[in-house]
Coordinates of C-alpha atoms and ligand atoms in Angstrom, one line a residue:
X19 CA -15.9 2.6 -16.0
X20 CA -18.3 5.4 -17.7
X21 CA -20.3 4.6 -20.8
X22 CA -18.3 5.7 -23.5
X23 CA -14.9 4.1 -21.9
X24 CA -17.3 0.3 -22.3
X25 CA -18.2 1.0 -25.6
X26 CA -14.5 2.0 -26.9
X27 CA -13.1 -0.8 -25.5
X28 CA -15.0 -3.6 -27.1
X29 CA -15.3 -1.5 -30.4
X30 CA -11.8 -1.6 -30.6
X31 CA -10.3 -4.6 -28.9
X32 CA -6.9 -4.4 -31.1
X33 CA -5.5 -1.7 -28.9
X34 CA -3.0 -1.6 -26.4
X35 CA -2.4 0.8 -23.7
X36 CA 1.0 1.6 -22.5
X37 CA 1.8 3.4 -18.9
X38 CA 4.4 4.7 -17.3
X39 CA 4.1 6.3 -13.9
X40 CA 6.3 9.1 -12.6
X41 CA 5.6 9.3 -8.6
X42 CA 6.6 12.2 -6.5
X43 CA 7.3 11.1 -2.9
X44 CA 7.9 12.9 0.1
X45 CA 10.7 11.8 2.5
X46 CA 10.3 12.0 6.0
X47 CA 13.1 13.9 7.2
X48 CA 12.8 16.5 10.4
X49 CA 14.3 19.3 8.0
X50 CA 14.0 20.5 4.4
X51 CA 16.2 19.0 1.5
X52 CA 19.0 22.1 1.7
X53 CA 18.2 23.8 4.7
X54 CA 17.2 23.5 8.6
X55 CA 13.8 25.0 8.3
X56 CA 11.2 22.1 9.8
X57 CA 8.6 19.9 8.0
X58 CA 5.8 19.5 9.9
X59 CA 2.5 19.1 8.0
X60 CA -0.6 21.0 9.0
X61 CA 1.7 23.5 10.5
X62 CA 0.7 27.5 10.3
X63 CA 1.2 28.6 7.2
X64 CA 4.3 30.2 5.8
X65 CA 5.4 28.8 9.6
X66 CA 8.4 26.2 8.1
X67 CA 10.6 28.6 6.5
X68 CA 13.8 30.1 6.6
X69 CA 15.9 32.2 3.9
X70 CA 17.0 29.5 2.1
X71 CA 13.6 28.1 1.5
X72 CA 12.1 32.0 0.5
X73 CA 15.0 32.0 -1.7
X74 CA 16.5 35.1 -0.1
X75 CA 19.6 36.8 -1.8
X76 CA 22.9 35.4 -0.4
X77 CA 20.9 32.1 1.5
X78 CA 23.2 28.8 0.6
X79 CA 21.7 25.6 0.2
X80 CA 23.1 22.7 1.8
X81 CA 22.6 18.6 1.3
X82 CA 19.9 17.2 3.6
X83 CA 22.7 13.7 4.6
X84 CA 19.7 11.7 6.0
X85 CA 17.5 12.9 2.2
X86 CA 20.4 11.1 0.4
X87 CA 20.6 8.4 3.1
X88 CA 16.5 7.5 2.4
X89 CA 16.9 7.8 -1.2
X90 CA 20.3 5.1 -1.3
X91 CA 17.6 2.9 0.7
X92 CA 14.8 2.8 -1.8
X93 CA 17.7 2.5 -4.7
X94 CA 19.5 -0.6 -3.0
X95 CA 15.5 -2.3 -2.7
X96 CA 14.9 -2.0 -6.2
X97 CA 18.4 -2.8 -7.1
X98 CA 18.9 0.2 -8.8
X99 CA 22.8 1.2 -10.0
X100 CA 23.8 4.1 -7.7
X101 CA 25.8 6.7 -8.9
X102 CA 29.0 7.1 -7.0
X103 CA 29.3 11.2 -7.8
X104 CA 25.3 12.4 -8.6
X105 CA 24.8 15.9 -9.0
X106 CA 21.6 18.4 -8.7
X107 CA 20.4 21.1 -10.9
X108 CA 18.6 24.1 -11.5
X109 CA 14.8 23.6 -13.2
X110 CA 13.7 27.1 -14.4
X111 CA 9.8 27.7 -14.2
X112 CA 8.0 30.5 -13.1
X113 CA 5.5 30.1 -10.4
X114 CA 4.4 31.8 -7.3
X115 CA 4.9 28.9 -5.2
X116 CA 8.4 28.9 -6.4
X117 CA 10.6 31.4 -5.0
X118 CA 13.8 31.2 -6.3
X119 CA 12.6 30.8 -9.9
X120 CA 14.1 27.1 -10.3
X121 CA 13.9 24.2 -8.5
X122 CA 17.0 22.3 -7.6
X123 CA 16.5 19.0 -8.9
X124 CA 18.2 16.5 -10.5
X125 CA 18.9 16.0 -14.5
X126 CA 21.5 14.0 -16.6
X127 CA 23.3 12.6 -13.4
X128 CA 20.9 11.1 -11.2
X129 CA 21.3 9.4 -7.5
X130 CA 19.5 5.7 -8.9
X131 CA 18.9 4.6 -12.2
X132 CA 17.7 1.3 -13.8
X133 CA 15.6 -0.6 -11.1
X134 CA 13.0 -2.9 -10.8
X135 CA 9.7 -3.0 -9.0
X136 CA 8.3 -6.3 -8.4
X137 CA 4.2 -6.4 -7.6
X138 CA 1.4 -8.6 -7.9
X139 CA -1.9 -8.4 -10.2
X140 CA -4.4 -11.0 -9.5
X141 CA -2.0 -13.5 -7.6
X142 CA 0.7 -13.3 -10.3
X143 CA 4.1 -11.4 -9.6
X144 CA 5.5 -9.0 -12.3
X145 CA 8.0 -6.8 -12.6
X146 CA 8.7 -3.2 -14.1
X147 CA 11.6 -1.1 -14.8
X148 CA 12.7 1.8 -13.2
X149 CA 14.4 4.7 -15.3
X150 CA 15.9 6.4 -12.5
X151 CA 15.1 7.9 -8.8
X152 CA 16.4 11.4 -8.3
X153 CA 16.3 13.6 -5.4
X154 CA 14.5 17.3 -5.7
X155 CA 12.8 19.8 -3.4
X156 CA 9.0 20.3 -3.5
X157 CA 7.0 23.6 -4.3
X158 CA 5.1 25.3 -2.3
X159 CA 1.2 25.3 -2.3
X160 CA -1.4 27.7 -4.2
X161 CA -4.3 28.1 -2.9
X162 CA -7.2 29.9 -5.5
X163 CA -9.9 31.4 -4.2
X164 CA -13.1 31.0 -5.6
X165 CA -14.6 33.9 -7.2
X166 CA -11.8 36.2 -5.7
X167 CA -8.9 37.9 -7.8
X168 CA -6.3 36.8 -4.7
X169 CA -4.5 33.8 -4.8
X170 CA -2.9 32.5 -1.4
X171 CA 1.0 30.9 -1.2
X172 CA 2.3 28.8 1.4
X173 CA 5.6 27.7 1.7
X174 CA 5.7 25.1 4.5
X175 CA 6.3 22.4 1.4
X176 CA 8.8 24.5 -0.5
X177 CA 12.1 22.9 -0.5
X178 CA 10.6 19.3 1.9
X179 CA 13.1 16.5 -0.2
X180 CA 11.3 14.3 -2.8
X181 CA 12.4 11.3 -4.7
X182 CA 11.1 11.2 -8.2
X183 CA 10.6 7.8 -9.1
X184 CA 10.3 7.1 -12.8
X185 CA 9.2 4.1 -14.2
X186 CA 9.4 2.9 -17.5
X187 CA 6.9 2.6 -20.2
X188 CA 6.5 -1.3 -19.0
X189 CA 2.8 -1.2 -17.6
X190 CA 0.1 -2.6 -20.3
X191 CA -3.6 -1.2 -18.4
X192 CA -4.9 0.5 -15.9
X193 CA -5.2 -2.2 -13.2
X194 CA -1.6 -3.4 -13.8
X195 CA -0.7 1.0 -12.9
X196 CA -2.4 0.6 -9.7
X197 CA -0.9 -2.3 -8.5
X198 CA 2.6 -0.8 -9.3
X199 CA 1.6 1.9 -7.5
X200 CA 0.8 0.1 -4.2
X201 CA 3.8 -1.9 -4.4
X202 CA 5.9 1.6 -4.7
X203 CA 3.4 3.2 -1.6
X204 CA 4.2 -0.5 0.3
X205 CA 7.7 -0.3 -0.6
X206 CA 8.3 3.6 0.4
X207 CA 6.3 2.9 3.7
X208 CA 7.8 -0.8 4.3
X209 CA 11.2 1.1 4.3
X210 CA 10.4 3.6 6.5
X211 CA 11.7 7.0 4.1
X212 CA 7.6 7.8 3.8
X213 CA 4.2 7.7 5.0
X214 CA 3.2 7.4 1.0
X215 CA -0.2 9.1 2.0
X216 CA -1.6 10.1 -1.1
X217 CA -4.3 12.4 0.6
X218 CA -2.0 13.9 2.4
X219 CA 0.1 14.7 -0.8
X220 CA 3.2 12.8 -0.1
X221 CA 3.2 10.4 -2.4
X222 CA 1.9 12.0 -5.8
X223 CA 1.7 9.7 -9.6
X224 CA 1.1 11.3 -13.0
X225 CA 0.5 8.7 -15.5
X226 CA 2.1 9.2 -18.9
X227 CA -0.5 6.9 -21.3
X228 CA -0.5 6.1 -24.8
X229 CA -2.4 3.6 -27.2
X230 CA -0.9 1.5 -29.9
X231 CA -2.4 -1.5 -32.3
X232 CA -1.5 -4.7 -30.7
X233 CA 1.4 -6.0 -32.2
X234 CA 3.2 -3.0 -33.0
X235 CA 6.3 -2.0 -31.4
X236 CA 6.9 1.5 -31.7
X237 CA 5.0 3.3 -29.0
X238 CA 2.4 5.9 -30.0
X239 CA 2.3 9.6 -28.7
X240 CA 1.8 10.0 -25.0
X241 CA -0.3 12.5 -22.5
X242 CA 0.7 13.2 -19.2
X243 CA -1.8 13.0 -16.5
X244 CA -1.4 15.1 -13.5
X245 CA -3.3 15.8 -10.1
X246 CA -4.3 12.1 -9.6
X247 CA -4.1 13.3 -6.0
X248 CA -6.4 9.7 -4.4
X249 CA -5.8 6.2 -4.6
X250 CA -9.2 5.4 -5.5
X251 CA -9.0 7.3 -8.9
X252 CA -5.5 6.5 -10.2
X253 CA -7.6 3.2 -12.1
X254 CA -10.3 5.4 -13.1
X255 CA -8.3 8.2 -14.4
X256 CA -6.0 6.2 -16.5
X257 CA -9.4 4.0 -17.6
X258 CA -10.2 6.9 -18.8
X259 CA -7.5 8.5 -20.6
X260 CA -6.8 5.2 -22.4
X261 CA -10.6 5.3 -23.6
X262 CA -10.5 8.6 -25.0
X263 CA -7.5 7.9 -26.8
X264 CA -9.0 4.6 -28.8
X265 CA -11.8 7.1 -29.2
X266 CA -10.1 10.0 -31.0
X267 CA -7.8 7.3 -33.0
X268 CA -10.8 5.5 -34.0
X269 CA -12.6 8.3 -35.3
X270 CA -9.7 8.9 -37.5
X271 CA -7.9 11.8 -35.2
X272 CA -4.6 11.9 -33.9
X273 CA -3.4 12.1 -30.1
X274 CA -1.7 15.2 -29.4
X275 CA 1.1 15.4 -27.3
X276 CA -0.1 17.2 -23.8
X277 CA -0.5 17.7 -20.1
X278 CA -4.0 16.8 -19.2
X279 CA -5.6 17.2 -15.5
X280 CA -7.8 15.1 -13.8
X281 CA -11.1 16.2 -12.6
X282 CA -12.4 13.6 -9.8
X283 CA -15.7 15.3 -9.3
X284 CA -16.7 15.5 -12.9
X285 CA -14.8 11.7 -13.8
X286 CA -13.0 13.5 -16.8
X287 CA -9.8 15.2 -17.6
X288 CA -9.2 18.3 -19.2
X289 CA -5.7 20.1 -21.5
X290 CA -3.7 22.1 -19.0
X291 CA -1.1 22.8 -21.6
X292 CA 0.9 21.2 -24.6
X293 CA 3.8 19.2 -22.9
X294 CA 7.2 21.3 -22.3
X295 CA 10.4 20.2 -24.0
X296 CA 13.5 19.4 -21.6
X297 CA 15.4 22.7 -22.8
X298 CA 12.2 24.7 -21.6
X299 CA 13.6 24.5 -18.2
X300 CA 16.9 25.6 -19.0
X301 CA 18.3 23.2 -16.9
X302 CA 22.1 23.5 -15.6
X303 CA 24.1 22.1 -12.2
X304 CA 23.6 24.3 -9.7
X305 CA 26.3 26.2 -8.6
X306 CA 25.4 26.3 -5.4
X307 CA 26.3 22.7 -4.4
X308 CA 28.6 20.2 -4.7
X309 CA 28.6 17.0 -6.3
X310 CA 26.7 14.0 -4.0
X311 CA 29.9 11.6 -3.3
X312 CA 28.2 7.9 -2.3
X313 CA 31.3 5.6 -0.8
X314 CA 30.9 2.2 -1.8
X315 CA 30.7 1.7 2.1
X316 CA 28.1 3.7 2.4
X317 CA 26.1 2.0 0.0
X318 CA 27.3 -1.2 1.4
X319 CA 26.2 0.1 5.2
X320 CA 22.6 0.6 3.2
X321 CA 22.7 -2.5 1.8
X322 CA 23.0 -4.5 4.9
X323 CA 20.7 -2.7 7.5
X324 CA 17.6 -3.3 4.7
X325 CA 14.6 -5.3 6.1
X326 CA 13.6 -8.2 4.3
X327 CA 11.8 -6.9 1.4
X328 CA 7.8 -7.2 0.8
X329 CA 8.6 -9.6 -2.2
X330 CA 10.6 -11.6 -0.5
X331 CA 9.4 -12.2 2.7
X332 CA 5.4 -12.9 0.5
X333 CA 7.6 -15.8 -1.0
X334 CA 9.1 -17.1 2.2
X335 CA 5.9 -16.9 4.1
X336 CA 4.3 -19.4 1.2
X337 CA 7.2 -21.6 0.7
X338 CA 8.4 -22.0 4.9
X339 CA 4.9 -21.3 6.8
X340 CA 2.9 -22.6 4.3
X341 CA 0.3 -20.1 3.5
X342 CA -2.0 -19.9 0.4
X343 CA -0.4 -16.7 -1.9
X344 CA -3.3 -14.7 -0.9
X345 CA -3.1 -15.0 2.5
X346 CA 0.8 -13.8 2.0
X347 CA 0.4 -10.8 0.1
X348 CA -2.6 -9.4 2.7
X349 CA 0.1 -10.4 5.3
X350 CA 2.8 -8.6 4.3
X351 CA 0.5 -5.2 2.9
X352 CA 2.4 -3.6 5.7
X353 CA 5.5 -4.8 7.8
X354 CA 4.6 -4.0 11.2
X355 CA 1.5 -6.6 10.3
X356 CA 4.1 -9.2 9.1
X357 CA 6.4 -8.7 12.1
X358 CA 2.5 -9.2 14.1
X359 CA 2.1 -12.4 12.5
X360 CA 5.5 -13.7 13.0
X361 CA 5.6 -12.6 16.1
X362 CA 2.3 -14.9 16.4
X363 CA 4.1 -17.7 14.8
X364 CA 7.2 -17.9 16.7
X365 CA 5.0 -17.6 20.0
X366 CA 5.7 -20.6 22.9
X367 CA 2.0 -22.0 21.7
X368 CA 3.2 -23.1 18.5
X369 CA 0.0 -22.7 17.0
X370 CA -0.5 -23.6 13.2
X371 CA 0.6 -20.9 10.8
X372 CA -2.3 -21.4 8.7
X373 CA -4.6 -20.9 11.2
X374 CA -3.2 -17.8 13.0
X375 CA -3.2 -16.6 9.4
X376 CA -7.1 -16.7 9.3
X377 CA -7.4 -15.7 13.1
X378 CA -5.1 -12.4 12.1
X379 CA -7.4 -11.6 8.7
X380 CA -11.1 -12.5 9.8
X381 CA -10.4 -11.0 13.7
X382 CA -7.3 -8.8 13.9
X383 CA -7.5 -7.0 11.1
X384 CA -11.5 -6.2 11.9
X385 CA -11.1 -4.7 15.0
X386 CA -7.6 -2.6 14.5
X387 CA -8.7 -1.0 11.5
X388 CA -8.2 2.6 12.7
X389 CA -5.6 2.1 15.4
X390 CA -2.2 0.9 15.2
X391 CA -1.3 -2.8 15.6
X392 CA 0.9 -1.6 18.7
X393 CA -1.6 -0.3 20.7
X394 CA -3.8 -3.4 20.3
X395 CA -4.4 -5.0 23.6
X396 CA -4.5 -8.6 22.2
X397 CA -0.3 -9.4 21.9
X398 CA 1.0 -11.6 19.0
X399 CA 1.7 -14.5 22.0
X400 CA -2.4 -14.1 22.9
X401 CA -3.6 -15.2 19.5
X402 CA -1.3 -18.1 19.2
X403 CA -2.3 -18.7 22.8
X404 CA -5.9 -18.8 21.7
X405 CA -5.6 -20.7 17.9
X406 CA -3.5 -23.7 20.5
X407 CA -6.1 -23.9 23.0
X408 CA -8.9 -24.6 19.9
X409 CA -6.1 -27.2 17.9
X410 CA -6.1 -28.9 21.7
X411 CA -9.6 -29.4 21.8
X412 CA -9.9 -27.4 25.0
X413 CA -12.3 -24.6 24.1
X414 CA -15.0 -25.0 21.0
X415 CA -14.7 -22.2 18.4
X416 CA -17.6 -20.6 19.3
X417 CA -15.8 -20.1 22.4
X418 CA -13.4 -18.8 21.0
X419 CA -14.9 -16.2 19.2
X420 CA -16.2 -15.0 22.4
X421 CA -12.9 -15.1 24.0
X422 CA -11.3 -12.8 21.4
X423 CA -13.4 -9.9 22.4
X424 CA -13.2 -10.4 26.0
X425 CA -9.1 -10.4 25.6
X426 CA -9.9 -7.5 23.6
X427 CA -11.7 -5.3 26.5
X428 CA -9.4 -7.0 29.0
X429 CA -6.2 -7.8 27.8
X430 CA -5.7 -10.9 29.6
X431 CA -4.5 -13.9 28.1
X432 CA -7.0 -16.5 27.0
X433 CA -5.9 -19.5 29.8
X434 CA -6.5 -16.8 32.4
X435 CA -10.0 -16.0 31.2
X436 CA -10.6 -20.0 30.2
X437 CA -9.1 -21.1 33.7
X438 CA -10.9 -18.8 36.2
X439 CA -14.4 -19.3 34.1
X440 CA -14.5 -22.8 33.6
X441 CA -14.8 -22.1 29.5
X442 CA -12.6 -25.5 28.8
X443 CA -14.6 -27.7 26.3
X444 CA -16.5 -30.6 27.7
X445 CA -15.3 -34.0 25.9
X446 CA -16.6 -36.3 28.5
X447 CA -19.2 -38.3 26.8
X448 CA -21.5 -39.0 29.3
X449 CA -22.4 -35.4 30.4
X450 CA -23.0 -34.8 26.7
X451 CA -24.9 -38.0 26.4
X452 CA -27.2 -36.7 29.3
X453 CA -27.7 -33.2 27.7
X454 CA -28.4 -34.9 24.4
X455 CA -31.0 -37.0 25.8
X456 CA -32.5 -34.4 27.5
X457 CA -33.0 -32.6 24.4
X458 CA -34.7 -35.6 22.5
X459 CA -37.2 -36.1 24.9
X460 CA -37.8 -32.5 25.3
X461 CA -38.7 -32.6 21.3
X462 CA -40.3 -35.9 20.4
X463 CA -41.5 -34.5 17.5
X464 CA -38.1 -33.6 15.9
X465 CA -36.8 -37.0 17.1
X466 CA -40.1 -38.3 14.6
X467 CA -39.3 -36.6 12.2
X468 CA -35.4 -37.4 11.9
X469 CA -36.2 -40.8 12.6
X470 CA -38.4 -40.9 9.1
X471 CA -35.6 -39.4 6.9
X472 CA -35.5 -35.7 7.5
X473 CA -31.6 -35.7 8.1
X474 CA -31.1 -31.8 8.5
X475 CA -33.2 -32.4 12.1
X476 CA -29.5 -33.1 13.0
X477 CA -28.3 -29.9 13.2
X478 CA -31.3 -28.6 14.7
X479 CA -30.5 -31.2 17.5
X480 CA -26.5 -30.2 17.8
X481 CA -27.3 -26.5 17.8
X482 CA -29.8 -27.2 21.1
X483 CA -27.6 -29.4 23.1
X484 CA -24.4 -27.0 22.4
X485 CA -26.6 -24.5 23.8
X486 CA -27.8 -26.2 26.9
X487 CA -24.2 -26.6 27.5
X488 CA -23.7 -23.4 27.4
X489 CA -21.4 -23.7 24.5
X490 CA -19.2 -25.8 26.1
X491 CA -19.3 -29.0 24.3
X492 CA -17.3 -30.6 21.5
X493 CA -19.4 -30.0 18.7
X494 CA -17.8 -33.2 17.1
X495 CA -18.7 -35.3 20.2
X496 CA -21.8 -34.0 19.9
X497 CA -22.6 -34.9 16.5
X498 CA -21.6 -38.7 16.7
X499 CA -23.7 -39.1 20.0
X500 CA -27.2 -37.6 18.7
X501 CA -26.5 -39.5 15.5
X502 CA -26.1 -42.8 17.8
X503 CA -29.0 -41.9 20.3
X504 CA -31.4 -40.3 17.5
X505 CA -30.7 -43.9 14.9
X506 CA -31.0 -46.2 18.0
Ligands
ADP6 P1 9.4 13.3 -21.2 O1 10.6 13.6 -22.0 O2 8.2 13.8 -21.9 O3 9.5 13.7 -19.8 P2 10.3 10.6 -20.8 O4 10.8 9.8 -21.9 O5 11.2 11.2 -19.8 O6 9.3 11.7 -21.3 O7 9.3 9.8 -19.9 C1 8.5 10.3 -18.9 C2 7.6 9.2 -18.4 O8 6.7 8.8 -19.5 C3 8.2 7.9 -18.0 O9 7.6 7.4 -16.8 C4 8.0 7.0 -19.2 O10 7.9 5.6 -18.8 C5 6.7 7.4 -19.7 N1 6.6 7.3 -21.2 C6 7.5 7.6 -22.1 N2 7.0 7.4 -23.3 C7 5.7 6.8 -23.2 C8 4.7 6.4 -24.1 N3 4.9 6.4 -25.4 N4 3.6 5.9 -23.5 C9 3.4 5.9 -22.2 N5 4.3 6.3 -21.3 C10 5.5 6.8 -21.8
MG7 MG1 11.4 13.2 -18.7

């Protein structure tokens, strides 16, 4: 938060923000939205096209089936009312990255409408309304060059299928915006229709924002925030925006209705233009295509091949496996990690959720971060293997630790290592008795000084005869024996 965004918030704590996110996702389909061109990303440029996509005279769009079939997905998860006949339409703008002159999208009959997105902020679930998902084609991309009178166009993203997913004004601050917005990137990704990489462009927010005195109910004029094109500053830029707005209120101004764009570098945004209306765009059905029929067997076919949902499967893994909330919600941040962990779960071992739960955040999750779960050399059966092994007593936790990264290089399964090493935990008490009194006599002065009050001596004396034991022993047996050998 900069300076001035502190010092407008607590000058004027009677304000409210309001935010609603419109979010541009790309599907990922092998071929464009009306057309068989290919959408590979990073391709040549000008590479994916064909004359529908260049907007050629005479080229004749046709339905992308599997577009529709990703965007009834995402419509049945947030329970959204599907429209049996939907229609597209023709947006009129004029840009070089826009070869036809419009963009088929979608207007007054939309594919979804009235959803609901359920996320979490700071442990508590919430929900906000969706206006409507609509299908549409993308632009292509400019590219300006610095200091140069040329601009370059590439059309490998013209006419790749979006949904626009537009949320209504329900979000109250910036935090509450992001969090919305990684439930959408979970939910897009969890389902499979997109890789919701923001970096990479396919998943895309602009935040409408506005202000209002606390209380009132009308909501006060809006700006539009565009090219919020990272994660990391979706927060910051809508931090910001709500600041500037208190500002200019408080210093007896009025917001103006506009288009503002973010500027990472600088932390600031800046007026790109005063909003268009809706009859700007001249918007009317296209044509060109014919209405999108969905069967109520279609939707019903939808409908029963969707995974369990994030929200519900966070709830299931606190109420049936026990797990703190926390726990659930890292758990289930993507599915193929939840499927991990079950898979962990429902393993022969029938080691303690709880504990695999731990085992999968502190260890797992450290050493997979760049590669995928599947390619991870310890299986879901190995961990619960290993978490058993420590609940039986047979190897220490230090032990265990070790083991991880050895199955790790290896890929063998703990018992193997355990087995063929001799790494099983000693419990019998009289070797640990005779390592324990080796130590005290080894340190008669430590022994002194215990023996005169100085209880943390103890650990110094569990940590050395661990040790000799090459980190073997039960570290509980090992406690209760110096205690009765050091106090006798
Ligand atoms: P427009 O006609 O300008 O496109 P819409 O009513 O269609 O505006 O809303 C576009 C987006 O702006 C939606 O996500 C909606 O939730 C949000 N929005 C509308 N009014 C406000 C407001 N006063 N403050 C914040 N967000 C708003
Ligand atoms: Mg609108």
């Amino acid at each position: 938060m900069s300076a001035t965004t502190t010092s407008a918030a607590t000058a004027a704590p009677d304000f409210e923000a309001v935010i609603g996110l419109e979010v541009h996702c790309q599907l990922r389909t092998a071929s464009k939205m009306f057309s068989a061109a290919p959408t590979h990303f990073g391709a040549a440029p000008n590479s994916q096209t064909d004359p529908v996509v260049l907007g050629l005279p005479g080229a004749l769009p046709v339905v992308n089936r599997q577009a529709i079939e990703f965007a009834l997905r995402i419509g049945v998860a947030t329970r959204s009312k599907i429209r049996a006949r939907s229609r597209f339409a023709r947006k009129h703008y004029f840009y070089p990255d826009l070869p036809k002159g419009y963009q088929i999208s979608q207007y007054d009959e939309p594919l979804c409408e009235h959803g609901l997105v359920q996320f979490v902020l700071d442990g508590q679930p919430r929900e906000a309304r969706l206006t409507r998902i609509h299908l549409e084609e993308d632009a292509g991309k400019n590219t300006h060059l610095p200091g140069r009178a040329t601009s370059l166009v590439d059309l490998n993203r013209a006419g790749v299928p979006l949904i626009e997913i537009v949320g209504e004004p329900d979000l109250r601050s910036a935090a509450e915006a992001g969090a919305y917005l990684r439930a959408l990137r979970q939910l897009v990704r969890w389902l499979e229709i997109s890789d919701g990489n923001m970096e990479e462009g396919s998943l895309r927010a602009d935040a409408n924002v506005s202000i209002r005195p606390r209380g009132q109910s009308a909501l006060g004029t809006k700006t539009e925030l565009k090219n919020i094109n990272s994660f990391k500053f979706v927060e910051k830029a809508i931090e910001h925006e709500i600041a500037r707005q208190i500002d200019v209120v408080t210093s007896g101004g009025r917001v103006v209705q506009e288009t503002r764009s973010w500027d990472a570098e600088r932390g600031t945004s800046f007026s790109m233009r005063s909003k268009e209306q809706a009859h700007d765009y001249r918007y009317f059905p296209d044509p060109d295509l014919p209405p999108v029929v969905v069967s109520p067997d279609w939707i019903a076919r939808v409908t029963s091949a969707l995974p369990e949902l994030p929200a519900q499967r966070r709830t299931r893994f606190v109420e049936a496996l026990g797990l703190p909330a926390h726990d659930a919600e890292v758990l289930t941040g993507e599915r193929a990690l939840a499927d991990w962990y079950e898979a962990a779960v429902a393993a022969p071992s029938k080691a303690d959720p709880r504990k695999l739960s731990s085992w999968v955040q502190s260890e797992l999750l450290r050493v997979v971060k760049d590669t995928p779960l599947a390619e991870c050399p310890i299986k879901p059966d190995m961990l619960a293997e290993l978490v058993a092994l420590i609940d039986a007593g047979t190897i220490s936790g230090k032990i265990a630790k070790d083991l991880f990264a050895r199955m790790l290089q290896s890929g063998e399964r703990p018992k193997v290592i355990v087995d063929r090493e001799g790494l099983t935990q000693v419990s019998d008490t009289s070797a640990i008795e005779a390592a324990a009194r080796a130590i005290i006599e080894a340190k008669p002065k430590e022994a002194a000084a215990y023996k005169a009050g100085k209880q943390q001596m103890l650990g110094f004396f569990v940590g050395q005869t661990i040790k000799a034991m090459g980190g073997k022993a039960n570290p509980q047996l090992v406690n209760d024996i110096l205690k009765k050998l050091l106090e006798s």
